[in-house]
CSV table of N, CA and C in Angstrom, one decimal:
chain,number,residue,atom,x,y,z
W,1,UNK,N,169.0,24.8,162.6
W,1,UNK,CA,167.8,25.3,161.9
W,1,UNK,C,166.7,24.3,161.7
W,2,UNK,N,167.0,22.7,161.5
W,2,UNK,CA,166.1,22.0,161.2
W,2,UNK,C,165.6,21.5,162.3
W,3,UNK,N,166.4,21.7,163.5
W,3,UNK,CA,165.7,21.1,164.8
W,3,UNK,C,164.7,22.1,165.6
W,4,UNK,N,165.4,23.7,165.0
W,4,UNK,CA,163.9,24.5,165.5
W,4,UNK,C,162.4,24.3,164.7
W,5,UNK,N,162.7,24.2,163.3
W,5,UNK,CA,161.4,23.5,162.8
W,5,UNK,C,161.1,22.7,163.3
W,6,UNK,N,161.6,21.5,163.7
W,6,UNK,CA,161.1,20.2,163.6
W,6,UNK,C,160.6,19.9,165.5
W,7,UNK,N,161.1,20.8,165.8
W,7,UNK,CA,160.7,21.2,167.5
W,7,UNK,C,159.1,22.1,167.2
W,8,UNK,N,158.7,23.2,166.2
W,8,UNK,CA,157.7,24.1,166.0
W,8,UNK,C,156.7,23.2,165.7
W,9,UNK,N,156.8,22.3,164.8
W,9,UNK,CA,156.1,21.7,164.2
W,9,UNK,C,155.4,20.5,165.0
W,10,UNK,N,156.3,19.8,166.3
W,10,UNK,CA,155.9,19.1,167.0
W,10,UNK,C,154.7,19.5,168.4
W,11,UNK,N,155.5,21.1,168.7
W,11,UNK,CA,154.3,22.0,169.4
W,11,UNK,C,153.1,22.4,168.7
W,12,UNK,N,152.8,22.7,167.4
W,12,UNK,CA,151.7,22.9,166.9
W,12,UNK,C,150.9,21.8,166.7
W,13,UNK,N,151.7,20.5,166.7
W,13,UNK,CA,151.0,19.2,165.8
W,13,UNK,C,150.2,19.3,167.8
W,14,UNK,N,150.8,19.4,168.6
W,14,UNK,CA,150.6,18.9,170.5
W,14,UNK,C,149.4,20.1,170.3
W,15,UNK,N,149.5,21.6,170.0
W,15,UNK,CA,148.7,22.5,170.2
W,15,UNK,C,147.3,21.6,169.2
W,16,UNK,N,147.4,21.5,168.2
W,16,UNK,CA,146.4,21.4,167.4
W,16,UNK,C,145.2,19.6,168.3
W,17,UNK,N,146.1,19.0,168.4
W,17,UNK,CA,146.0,17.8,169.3
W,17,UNK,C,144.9,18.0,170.3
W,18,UNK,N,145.5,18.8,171.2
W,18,UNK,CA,145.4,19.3,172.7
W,18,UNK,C,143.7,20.4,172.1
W,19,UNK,N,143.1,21.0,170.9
W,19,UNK,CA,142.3,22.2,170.6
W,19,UNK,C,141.1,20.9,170.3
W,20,UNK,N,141.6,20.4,169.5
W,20,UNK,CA,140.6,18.8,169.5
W,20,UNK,C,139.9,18.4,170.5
W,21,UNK,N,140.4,18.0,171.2
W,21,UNK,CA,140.5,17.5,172.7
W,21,UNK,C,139.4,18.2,173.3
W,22,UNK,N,139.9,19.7,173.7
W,22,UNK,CA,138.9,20.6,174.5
W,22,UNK,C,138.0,20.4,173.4
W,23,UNK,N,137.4,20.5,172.4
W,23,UNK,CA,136.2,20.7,171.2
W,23,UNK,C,135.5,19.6,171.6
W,24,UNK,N,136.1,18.2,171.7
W,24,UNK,CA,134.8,17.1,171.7
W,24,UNK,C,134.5,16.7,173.3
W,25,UNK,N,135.3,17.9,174.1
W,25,UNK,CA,135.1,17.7,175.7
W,25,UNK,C,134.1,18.5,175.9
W,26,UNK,N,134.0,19.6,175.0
W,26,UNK,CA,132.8,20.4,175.0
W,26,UNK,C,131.3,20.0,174.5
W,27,UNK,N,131.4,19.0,174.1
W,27,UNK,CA,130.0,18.7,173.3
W,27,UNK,C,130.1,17.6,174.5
W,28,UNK,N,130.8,16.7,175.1
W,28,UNK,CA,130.2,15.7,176.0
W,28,UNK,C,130.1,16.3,177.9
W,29,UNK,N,131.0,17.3,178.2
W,29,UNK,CA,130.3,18.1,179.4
W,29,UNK,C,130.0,18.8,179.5
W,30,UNK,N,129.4,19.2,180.5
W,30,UNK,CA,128.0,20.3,180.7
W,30,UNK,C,129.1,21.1,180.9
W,31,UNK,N,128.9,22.2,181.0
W,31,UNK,CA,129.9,24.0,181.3
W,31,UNK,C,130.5,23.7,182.8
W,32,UNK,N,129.2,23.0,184.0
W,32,UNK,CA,129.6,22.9,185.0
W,32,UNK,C,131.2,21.8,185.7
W,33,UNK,N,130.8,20.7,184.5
W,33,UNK,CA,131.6,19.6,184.5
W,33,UNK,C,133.1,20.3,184.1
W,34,UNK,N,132.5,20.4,183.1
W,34,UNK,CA,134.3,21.4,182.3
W,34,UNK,C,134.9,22.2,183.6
W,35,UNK,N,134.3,23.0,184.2
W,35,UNK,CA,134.8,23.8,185.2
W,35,UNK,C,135.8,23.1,185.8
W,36,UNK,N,135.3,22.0,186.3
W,36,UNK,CA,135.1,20.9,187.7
W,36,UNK,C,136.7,20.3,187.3
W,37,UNK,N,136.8,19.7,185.7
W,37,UNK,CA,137.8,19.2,185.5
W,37,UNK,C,139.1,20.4,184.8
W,38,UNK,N,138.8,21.4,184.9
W,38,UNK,CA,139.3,23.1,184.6
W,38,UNK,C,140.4,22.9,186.0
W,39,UNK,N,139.6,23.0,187.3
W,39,UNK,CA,139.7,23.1,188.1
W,39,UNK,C,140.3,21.9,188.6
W,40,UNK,N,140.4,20.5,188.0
W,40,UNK,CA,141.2,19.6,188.6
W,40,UNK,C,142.5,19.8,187.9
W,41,UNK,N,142.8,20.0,186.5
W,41,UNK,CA,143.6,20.2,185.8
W,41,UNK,C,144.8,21.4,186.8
W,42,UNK,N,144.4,22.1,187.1
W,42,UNK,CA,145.6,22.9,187.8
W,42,UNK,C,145.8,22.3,189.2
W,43,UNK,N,145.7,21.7,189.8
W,43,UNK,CA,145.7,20.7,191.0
W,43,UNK,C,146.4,18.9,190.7
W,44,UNK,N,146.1,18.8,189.7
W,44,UNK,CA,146.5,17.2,188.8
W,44,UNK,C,146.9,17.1,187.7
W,45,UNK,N,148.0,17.8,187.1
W,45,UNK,CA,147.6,17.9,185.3
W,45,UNK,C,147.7,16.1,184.8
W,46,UNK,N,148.6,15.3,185.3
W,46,UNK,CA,148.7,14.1,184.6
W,46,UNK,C,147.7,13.7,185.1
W,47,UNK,N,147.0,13.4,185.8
W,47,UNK,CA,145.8,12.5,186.4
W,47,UNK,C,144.5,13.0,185.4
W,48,UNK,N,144.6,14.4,185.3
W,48,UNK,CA,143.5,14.9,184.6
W,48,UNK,C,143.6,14.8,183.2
W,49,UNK,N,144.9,14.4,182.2
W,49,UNK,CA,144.7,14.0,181.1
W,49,UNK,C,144.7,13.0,180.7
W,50,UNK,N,144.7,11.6,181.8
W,50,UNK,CA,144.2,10.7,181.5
W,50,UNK,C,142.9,10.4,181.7
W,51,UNK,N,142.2,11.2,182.7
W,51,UNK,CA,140.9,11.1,182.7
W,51,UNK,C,140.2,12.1,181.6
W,52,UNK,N,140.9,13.0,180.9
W,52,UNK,CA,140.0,13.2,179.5
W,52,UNK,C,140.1,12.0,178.5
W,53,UNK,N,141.2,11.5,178.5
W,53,UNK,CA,141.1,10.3,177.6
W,53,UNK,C,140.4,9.2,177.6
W,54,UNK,N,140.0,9.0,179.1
W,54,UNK,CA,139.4,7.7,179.5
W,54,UNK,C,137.7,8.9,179.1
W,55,UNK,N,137.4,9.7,179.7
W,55,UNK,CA,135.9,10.2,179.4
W,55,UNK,C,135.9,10.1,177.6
W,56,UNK,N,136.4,10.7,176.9
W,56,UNK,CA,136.6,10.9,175.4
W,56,UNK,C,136.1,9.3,174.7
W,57,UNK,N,137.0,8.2,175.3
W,57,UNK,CA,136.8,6.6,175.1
W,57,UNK,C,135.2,6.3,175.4
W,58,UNK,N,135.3,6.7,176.5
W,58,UNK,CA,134.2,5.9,176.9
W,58,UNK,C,132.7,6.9,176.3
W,59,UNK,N,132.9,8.1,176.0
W,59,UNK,CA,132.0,8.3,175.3
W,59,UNK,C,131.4,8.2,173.9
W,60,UNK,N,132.8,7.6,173.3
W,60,UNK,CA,133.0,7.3,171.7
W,60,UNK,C,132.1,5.8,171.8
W,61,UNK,N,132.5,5.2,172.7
W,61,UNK,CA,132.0,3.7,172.9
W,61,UNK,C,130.6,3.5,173.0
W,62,UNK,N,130.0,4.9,173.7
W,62,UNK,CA,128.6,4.6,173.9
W,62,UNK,C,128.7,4.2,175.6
W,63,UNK,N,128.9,3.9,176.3
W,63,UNK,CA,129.5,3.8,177.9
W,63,UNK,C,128.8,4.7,178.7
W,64,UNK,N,128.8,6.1,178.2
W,64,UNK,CA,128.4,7.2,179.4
W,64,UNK,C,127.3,7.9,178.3
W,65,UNK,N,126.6,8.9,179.1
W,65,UNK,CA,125.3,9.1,178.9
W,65,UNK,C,126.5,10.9,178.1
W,66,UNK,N,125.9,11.2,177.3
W,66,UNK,CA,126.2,12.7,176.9
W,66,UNK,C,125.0,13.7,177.0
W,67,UNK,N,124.9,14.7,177.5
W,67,UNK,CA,126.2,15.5,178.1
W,67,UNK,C,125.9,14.7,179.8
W,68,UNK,N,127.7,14.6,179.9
W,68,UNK,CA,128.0,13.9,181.2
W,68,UNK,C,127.8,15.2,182.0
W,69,UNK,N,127.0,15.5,183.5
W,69,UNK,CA,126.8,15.9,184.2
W,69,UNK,C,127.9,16.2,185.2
W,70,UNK,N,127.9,17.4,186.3
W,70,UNK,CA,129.0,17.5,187.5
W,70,UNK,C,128.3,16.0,188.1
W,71,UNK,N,127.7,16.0,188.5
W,71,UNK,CA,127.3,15.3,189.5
W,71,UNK,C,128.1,14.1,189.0
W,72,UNK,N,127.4,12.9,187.4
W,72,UNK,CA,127.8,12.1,187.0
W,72,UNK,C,129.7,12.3,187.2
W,73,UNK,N,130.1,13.2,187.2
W,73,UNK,CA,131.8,13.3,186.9
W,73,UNK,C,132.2,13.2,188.3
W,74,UNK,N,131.6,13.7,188.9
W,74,UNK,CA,131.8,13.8,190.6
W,74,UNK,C,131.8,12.0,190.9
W,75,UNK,N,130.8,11.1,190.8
W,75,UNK,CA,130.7,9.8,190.8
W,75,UNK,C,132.2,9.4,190.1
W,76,UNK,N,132.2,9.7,189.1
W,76,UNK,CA,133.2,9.0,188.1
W,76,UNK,C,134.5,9.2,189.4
W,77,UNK,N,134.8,10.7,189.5
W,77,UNK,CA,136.1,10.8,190.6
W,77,UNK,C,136.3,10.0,191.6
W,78,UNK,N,134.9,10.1,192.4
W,78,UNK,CA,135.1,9.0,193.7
W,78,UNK,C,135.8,7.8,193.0
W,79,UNK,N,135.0,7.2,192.5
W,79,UNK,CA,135.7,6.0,192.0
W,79,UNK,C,137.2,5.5,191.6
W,80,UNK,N,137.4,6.7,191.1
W,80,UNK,CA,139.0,6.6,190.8
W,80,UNK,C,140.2,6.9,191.7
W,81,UNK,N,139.3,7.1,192.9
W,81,UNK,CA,140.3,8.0,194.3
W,81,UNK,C,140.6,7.1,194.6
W,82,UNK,N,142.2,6.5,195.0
W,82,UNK,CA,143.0,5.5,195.4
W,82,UNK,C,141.7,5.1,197.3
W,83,UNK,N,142.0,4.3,197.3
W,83,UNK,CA,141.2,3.9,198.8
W,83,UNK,C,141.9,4.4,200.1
W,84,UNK,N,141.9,5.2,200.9
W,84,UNK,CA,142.7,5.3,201.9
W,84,UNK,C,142.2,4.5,203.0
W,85,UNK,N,144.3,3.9,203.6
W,85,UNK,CA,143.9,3.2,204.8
W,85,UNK,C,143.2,3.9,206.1
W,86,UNK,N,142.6,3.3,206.4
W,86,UNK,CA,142.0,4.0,207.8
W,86,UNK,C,143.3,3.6,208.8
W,87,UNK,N,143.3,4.8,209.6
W,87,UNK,CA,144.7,5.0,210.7
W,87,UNK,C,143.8,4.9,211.5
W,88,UNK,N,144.6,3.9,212.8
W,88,UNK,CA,143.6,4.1,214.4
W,88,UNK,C,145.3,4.0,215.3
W,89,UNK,N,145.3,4.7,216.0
W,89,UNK,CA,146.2,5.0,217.1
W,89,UNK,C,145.8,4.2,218.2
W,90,UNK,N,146.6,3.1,218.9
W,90,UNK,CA,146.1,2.6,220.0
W,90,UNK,C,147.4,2.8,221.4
W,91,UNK,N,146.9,2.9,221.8
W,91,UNK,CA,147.7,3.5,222.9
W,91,UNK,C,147.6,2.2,224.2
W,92,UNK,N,148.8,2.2,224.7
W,92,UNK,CA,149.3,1.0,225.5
W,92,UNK,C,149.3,1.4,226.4
């Protein structure tokens, strides 16, 4: 009985957490941006909650301009996209 509490209480403390989160992601991106990272969230979920964290930081800091733009978030992504090797096939 106390581990179903203590299990309820940890999902609400995560829900209530997680309601924060979206509230002060709404005052720093535009409707279009939210989408953008809506839309990365079901394609990335870990990648995409550390990049709310890192946007959240860096807008607390003064760092990024509010409201952060698609475009500006689009720059931000490139950036963070691992570098891929260029492949060249050479034939003998």
């Amino acid at each position: 009985m106390q581990q179903r509490s203590a299990s309820e209480q940890s999902q609400s403390q995560e829900e209530q957490l997680e309601a924060q989160k979206q509230a002060v992601l709404r005052q720093i991106l535009t409707p279009e941006a939210r989408q953008r990272l809506t839309n990365l969230k079901m394609i990335k979920p870990e990648f995409t909650e550390q990049l709310e964290l890192q946007i959240i930081q860096l807008a607390q800091t003064g760092k990024i301009h509010i409201p952060l733009s698609d475009s500006q978030l689009k720059r931000i992504l490139i950036q963070l996209q691992p570098k891929k090797r260029e492949i060249t096939i050479r034939r003998v």
